[in-house]
PDB file of C-alpha atoms and ligand atoms in Angstrom:
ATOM      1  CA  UNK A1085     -22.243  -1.203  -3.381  1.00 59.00           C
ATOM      2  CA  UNK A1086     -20.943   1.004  -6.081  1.00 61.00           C
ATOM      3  CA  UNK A1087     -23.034   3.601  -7.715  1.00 61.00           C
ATOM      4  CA  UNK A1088     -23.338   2.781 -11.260  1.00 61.00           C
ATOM      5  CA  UNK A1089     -26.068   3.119 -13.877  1.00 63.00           C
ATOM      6  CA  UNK A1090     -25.164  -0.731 -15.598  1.00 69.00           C
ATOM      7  CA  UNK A1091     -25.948  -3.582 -14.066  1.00 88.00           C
ATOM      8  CA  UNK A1092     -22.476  -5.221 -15.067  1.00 92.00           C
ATOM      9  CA  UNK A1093     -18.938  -3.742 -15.777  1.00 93.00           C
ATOM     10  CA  UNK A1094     -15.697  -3.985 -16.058  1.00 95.00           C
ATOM     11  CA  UNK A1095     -13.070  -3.130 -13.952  1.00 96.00           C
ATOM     12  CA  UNK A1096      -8.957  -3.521 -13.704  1.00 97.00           C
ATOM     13  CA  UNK A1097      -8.058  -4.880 -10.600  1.00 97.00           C
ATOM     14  CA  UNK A1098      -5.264  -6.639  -8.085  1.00 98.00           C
ATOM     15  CA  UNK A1099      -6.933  -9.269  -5.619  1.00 97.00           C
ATOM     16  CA  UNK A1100      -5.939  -8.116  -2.178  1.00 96.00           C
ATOM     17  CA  UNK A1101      -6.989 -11.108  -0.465  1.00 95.00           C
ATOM     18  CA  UNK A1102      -9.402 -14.015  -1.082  1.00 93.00           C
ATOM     19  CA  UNK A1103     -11.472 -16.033   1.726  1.00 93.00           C
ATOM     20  CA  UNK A1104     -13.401 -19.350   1.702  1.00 92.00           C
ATOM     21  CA  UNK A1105     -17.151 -18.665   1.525  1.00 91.00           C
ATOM     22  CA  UNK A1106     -20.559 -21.186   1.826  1.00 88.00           C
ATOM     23  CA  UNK A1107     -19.596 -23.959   0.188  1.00 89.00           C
ATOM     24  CA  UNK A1108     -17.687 -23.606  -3.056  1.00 89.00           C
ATOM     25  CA  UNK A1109     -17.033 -19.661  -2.994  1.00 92.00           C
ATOM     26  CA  UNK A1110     -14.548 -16.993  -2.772  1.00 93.00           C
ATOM     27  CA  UNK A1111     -15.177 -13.919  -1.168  1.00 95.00           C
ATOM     28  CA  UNK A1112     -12.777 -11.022  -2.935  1.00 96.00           C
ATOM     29  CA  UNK A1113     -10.821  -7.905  -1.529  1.00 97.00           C
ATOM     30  CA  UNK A1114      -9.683  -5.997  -4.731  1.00 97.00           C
ATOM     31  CA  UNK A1115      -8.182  -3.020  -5.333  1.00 98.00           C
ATOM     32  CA  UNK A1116      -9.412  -1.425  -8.219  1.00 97.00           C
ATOM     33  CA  UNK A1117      -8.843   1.581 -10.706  1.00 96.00           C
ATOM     34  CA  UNK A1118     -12.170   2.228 -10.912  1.00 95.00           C
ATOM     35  CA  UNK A1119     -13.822   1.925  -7.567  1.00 94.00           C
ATOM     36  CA  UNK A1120     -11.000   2.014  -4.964  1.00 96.00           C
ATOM     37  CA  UNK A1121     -11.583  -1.041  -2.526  1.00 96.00           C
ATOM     38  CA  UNK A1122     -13.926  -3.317  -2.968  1.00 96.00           C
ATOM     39  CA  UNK A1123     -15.347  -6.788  -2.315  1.00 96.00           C
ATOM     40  CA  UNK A1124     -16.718  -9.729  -5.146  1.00 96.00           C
ATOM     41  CA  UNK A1125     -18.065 -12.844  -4.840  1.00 95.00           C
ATOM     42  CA  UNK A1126     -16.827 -15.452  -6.921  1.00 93.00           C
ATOM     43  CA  UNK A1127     -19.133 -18.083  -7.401  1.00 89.00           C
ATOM     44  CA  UNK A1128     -18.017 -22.217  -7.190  1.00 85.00           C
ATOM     45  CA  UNK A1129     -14.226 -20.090  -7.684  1.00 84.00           C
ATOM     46  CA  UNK A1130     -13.262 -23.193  -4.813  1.00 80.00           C
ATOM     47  CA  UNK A1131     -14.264 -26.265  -7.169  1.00 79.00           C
ATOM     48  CA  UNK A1132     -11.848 -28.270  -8.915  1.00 66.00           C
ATOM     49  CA  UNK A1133     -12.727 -27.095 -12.658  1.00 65.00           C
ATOM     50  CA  UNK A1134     -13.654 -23.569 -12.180  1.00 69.00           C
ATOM     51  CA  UNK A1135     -11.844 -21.366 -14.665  1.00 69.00           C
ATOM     52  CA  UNK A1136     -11.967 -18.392 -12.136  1.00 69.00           C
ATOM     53  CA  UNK A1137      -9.471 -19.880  -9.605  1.00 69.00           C
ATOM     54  CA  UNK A1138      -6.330 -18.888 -11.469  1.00 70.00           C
ATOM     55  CA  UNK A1139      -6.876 -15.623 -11.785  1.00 79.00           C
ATOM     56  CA  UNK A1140      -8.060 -14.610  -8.400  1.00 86.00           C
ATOM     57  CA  UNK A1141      -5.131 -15.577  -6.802  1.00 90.00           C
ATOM     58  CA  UNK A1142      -3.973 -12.476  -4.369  1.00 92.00           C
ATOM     59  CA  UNK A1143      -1.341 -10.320  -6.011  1.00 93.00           C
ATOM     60  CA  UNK A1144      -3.102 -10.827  -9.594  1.00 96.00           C
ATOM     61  CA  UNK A1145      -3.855  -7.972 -11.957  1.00 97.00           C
ATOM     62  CA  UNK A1146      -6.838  -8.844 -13.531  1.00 96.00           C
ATOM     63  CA  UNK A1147      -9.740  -7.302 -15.913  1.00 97.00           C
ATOM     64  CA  UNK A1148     -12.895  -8.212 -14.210  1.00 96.00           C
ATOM     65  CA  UNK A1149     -16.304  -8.558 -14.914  1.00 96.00           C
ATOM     66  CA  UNK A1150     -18.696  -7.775 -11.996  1.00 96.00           C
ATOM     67  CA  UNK A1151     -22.385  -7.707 -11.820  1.00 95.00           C
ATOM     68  CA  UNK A1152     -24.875  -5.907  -8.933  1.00 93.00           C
ATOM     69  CA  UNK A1153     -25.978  -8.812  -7.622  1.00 90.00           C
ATOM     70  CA  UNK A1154     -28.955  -8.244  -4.367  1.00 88.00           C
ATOM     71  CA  UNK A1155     -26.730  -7.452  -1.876  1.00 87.00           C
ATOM     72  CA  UNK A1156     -22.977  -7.948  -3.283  1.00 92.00           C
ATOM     73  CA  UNK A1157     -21.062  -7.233  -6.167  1.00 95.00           C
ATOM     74  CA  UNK A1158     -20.658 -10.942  -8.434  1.00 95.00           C
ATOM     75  CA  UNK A1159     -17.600 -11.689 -10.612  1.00 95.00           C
ATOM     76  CA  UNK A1160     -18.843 -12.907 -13.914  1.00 93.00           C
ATOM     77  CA  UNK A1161     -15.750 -13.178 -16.260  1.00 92.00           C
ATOM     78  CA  UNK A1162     -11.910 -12.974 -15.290  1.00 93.00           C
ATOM     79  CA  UNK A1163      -8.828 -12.150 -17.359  1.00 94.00           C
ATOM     80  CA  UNK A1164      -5.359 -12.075 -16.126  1.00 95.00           C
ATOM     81  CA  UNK A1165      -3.567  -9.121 -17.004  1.00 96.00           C
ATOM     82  CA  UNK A1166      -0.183  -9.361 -15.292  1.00 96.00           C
ATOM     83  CA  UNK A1167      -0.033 -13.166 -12.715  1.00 95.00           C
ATOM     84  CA  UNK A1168       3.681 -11.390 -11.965  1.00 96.00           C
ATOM     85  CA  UNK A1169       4.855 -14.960 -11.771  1.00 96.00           C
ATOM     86  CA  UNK A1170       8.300 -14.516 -10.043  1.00 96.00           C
ATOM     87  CA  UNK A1171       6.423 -13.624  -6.963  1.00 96.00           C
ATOM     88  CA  UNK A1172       5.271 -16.803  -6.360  1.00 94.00           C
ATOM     89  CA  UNK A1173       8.539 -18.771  -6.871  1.00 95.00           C
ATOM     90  CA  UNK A1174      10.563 -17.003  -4.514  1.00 93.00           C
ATOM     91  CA  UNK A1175       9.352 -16.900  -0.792  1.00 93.00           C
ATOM     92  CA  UNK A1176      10.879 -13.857   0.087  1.00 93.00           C
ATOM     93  CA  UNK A1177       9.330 -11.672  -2.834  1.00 95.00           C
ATOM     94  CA  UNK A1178       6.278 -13.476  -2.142  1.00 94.00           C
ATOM     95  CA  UNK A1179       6.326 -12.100   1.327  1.00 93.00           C
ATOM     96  CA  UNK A1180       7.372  -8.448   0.149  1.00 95.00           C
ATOM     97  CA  UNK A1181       4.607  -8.998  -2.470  1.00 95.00           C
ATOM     98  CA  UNK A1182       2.125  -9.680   0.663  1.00 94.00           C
ATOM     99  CA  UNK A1183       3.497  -6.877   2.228  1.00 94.00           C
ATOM    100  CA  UNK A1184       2.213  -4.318  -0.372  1.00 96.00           C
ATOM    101  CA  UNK A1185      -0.922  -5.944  -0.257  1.00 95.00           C
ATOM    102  CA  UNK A1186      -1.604  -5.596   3.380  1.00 93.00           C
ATOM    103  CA  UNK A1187      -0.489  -2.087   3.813  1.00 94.00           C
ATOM    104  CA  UNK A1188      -2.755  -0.989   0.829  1.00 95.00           C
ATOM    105  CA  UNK A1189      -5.614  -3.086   2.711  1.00 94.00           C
ATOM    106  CA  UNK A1190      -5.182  -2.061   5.964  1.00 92.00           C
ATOM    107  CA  UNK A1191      -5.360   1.851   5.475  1.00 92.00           C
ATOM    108  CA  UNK A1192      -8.630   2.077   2.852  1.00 92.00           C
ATOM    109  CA  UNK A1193     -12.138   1.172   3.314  1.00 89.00           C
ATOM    110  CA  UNK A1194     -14.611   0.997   0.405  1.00 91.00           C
ATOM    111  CA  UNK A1195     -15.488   4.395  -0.975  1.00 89.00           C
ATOM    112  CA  UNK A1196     -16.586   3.608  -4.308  1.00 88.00           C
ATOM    113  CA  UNK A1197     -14.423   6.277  -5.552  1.00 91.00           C
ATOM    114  CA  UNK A1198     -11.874   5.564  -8.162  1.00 93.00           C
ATOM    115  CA  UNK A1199      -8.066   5.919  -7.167  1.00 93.00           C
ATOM    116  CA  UNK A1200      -6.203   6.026 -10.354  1.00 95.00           C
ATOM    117  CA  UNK A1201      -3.057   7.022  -8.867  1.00 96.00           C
ATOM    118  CA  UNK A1202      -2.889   4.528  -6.110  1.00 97.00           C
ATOM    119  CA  UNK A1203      -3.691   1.561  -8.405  1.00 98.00           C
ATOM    120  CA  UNK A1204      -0.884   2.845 -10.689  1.00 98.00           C
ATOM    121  CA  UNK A1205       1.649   2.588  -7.605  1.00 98.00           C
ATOM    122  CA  UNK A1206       0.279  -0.520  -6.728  1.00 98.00           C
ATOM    123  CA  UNK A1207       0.619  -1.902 -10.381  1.00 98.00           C
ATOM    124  CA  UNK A1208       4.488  -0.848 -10.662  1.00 98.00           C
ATOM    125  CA  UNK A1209       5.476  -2.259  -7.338  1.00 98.00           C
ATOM    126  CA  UNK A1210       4.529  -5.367  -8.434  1.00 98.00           C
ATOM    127  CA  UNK A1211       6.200  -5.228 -11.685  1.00 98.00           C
ATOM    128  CA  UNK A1212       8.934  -3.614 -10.233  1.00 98.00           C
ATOM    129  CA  UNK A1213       9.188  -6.576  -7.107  1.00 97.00           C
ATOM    130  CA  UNK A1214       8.612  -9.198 -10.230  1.00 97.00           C
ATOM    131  CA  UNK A1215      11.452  -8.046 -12.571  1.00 96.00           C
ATOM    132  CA  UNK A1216      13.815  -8.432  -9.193  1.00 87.00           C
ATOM    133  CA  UNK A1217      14.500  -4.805  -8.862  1.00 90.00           C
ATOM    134  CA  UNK A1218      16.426  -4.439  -5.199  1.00 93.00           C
ATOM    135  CA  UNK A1219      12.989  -5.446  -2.535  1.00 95.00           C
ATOM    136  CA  UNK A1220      14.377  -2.613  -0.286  1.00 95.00           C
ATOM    137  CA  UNK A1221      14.312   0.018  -2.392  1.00 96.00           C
ATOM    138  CA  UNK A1222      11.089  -0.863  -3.707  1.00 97.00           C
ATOM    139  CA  UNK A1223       9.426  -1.345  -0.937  1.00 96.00           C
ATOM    140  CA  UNK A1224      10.496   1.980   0.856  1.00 96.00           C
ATOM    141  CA  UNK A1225       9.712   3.894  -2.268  1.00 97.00           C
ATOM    142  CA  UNK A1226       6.032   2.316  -2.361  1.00 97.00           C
ATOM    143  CA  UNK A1227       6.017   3.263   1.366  1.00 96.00           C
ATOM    144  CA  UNK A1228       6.827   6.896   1.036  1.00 96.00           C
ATOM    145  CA  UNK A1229       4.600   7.456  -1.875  1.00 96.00           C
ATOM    146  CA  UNK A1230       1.692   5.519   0.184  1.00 96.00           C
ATOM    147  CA  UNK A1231       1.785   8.226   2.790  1.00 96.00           C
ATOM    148  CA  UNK A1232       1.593  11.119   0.359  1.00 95.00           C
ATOM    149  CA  UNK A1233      -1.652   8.977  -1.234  1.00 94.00           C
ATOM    150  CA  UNK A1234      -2.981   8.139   2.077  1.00 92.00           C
ATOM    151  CA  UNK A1235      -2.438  11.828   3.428  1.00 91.00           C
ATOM    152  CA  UNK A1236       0.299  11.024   5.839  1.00 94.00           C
ATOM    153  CA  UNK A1237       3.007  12.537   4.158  1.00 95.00           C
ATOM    154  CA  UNK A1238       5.720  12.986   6.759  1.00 96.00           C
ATOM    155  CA  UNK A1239       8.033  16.478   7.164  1.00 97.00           C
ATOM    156  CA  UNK A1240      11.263  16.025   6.096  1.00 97.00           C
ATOM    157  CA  UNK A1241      12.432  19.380   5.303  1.00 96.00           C
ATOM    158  CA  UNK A1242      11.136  21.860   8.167  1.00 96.00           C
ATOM    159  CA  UNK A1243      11.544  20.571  12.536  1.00 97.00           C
ATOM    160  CA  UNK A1244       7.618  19.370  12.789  1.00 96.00           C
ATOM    161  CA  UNK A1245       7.727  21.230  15.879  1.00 95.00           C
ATOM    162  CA  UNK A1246       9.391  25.381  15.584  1.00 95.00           C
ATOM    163  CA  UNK A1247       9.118  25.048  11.540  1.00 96.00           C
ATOM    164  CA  UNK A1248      13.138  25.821  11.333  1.00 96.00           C
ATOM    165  CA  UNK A1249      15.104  24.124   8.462  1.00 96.00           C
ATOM    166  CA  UNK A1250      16.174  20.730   8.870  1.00 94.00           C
ATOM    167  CA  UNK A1251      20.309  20.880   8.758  1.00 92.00           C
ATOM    168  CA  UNK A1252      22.191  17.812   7.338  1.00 90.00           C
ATOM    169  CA  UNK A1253      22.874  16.212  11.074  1.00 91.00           C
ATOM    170  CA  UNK A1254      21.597  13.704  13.248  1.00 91.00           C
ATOM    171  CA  UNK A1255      17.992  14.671  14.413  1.00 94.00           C
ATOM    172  CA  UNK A1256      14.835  12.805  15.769  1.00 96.00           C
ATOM    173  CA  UNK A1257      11.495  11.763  14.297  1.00 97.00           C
ATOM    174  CA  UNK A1258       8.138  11.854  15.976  1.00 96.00           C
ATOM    175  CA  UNK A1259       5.166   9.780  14.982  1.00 96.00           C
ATOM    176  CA  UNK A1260       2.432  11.937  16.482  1.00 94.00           C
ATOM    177  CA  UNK A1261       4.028  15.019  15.006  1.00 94.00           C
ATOM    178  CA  UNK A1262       4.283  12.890  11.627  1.00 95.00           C
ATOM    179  CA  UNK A1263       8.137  14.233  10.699  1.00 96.00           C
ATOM    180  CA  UNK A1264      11.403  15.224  11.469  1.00 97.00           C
ATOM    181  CA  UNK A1265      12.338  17.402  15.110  1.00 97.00           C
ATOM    182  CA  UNK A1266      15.345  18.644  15.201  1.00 95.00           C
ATOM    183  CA  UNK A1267      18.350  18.791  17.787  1.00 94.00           C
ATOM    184  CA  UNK A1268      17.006  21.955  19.669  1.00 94.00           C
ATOM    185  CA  UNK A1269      13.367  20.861  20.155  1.00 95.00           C
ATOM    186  CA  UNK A1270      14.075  17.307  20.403  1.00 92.00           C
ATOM    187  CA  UNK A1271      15.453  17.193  24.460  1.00 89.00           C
ATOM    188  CA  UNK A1272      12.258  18.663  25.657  1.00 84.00           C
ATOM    189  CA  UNK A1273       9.787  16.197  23.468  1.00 90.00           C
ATOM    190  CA  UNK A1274       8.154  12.680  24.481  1.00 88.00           C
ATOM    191  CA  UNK A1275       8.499   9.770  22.311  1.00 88.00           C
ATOM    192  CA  UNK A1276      11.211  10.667  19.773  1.00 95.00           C
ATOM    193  CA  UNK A1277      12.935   8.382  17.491  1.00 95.00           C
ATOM    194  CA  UNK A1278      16.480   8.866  16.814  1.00 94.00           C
ATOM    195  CA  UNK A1279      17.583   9.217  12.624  1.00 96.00           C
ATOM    196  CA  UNK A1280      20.912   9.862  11.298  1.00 96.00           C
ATOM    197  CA  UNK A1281      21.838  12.040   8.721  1.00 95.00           C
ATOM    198  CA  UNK A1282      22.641   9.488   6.025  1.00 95.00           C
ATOM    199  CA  UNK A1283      19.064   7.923   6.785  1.00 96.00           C
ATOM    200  CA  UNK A1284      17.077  11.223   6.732  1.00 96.00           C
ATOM    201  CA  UNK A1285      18.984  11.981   2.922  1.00 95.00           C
ATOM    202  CA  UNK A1286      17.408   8.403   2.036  1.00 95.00           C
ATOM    203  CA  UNK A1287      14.020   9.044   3.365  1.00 96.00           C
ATOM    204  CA  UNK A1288      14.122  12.910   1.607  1.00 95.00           C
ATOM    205  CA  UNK A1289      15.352  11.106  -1.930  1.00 95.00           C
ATOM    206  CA  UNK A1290      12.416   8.930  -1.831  1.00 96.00           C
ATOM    207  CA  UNK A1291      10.093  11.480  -0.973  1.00 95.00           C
ATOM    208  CA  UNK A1292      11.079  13.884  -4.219  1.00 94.00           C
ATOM    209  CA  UNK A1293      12.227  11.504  -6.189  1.00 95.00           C
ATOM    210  CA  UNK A1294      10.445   9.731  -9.470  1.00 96.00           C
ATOM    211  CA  UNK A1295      11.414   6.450  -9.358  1.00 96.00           C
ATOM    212  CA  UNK A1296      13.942   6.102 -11.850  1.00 95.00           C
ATOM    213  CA  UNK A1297      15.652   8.497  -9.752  1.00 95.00           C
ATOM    214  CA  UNK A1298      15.511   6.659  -6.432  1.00 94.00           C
ATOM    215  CA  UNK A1299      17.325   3.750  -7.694  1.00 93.00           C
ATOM    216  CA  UNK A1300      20.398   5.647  -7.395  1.00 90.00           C
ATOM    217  CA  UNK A1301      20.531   5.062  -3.888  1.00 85.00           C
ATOM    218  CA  UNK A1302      23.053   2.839  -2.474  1.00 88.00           C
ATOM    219  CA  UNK A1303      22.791   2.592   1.408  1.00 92.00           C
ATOM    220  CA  UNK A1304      24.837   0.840   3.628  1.00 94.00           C
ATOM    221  CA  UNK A1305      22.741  -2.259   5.086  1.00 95.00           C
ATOM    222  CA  UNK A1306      22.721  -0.241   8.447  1.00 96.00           C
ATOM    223  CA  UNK A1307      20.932   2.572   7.000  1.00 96.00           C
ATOM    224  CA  UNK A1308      18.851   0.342   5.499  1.00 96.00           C
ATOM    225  CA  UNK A1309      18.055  -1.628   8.295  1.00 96.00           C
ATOM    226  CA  UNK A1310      17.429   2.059  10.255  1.00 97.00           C
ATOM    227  CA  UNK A1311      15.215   3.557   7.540  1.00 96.00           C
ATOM    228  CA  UNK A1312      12.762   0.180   7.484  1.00 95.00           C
ATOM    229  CA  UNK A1313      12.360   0.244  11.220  1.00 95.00           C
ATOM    230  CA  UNK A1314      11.668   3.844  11.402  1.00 96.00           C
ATOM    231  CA  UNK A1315       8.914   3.615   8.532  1.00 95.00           C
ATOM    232  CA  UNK A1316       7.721   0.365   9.949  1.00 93.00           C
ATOM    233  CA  UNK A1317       7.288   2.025  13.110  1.00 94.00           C
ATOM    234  CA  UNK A1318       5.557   5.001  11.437  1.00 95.00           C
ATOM    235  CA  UNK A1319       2.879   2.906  10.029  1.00 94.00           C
ATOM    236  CA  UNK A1320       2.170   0.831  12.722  1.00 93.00           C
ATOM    237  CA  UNK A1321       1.516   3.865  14.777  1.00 94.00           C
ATOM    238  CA  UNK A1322      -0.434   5.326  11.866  1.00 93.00           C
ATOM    239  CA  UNK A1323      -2.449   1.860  11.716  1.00 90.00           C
ATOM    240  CA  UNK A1324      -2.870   1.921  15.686  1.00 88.00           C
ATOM    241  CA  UNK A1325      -4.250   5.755  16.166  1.00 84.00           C
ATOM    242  CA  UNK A1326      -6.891   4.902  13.310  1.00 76.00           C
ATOM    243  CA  UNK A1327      -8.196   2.712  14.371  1.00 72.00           C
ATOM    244  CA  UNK A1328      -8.666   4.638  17.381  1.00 71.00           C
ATOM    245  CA  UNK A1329     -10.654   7.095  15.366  1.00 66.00           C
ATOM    246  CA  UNK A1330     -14.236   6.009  15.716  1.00 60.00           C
ATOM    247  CA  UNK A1331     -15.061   7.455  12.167  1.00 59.00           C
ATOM    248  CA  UNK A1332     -12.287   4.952  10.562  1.00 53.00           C
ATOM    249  CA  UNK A1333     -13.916   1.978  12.403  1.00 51.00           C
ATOM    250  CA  UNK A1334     -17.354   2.661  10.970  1.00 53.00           C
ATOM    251  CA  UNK A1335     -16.210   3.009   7.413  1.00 56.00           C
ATOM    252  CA  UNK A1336     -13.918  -0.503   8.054  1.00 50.00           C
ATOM    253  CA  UNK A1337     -17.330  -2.187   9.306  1.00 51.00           C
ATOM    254  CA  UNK A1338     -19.917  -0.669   6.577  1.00 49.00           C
TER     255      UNK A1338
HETATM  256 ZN1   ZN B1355      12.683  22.421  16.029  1.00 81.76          ZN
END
């Protein structure tokens, strides 16, 4: 429960996620400006007439009214901001839509501690998904940005292992060292990922890049294809040694 002196307030928001709760209710995951992560109940939101239901749909930015209530936070009045309607008519932005959502819900916990910066990211990959911008590009950039938000941000320009310069030529990636290894250190390592050149410039663009500037990038499909199996990999290792942290599994359960 938030620290805050009002009783009610408002906050901007994207629904996360929604779940069925007691008998007519919707239990919230937002993402808000404001407060960071957090969870709403939204009273009779599951009966037929209830003018809530539209616009807690997940992938919704919405201005919400919440109030303390004894032991949870209670939605009171909801305005859509931005539905971003194109990403429910097409099943596969719908499922790059749910992507964003997961990853953003999967690595915070509720800290009551507003995250401008992240909301804004999450806000224009959405738009940028909705106005049917090129999915892989968006999707990559909200990746690589994500990491530097999170604190992950991987080494790109320096071996993660002797500090040298990375030259432009094939080199490795390790997950535990969270960058690039280059061709001297890489024989004597465990666990290394190959990356090619052409994948590393990709990864390096998106990293320094605004993202007006990213969308210059035209890949090949295979560089494509290796640059979203190498970040995929990268946050599912992420995901895996966090949860291994006890202190990360407290703040999920609190
Ligand atoms: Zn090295």
């Amino acid at each position: 429960m938030p620290e805050t002196k009002f009783r009610s307030f408002r906050v901007e928001a994207v629904v996360l996620r929604h779940s069925d709760y007691g008998e007519a209710d919707r239990l919230l995951t937002l993402y808000t400006r404001q407060l960071g992560k957090t969870r709403a109940l939204a009273k009779g939101a599951r009966k037929i007439a209830s003018r809530k239901a539209g616009h807690i749909e997940p992938f919704t930015h919405v201005k919400l009214q919440l109030a303390k209530g004894r032991d949870m936070l209670i939605l009171t009045q909801a305005d859509t901001v931005d539905a971003y309607q194109p990403l429910r008519e097409d099943l596969i932005l719908t499922s790059h839509a749910s992507y964003v959502m997961e990853l953003l819900d999967r690595f915070t916990y509720e800290d009551a501690t507003e995250h401008p910066s992240t909301f804004r990211l999450l806000t224009d990959t959405l738009s940028r998904l909705a106005s049917k911008s090129d999915p892989w590009l968006v999707i990559r950039y909200y990746e690589m940005r994500l990491l530097d938000h999170l604190g992950f941000r991987p080494q790109l320009f320096e071996c993660a292992n002797c500090g040298r310069e990375i030259k432009a030529e094939d080199q490795y990636f390790s997950f535990s060292a969270g960058g690039v290894i280059c061709p001297r250190c890489g024989p004597g390592l465990p666990n290394l990922h190959a990356i090619s050149v052409a994948a590393l410039k990709y990864l390096r663009h998106f990293q320094r890049s605004s993202y007006a500037e990213a969308t210059r990038a035209k890949p090949g499909r295979d560089v494509q294809q290796e640059t979203e199996t190498l970040m995929q990999g990268y946050f599912t290792y992420l995901l895996e040694r966090e949860l291994n942290t006890p202190g990360f599994l407290k703040k999920i359960k609190e």
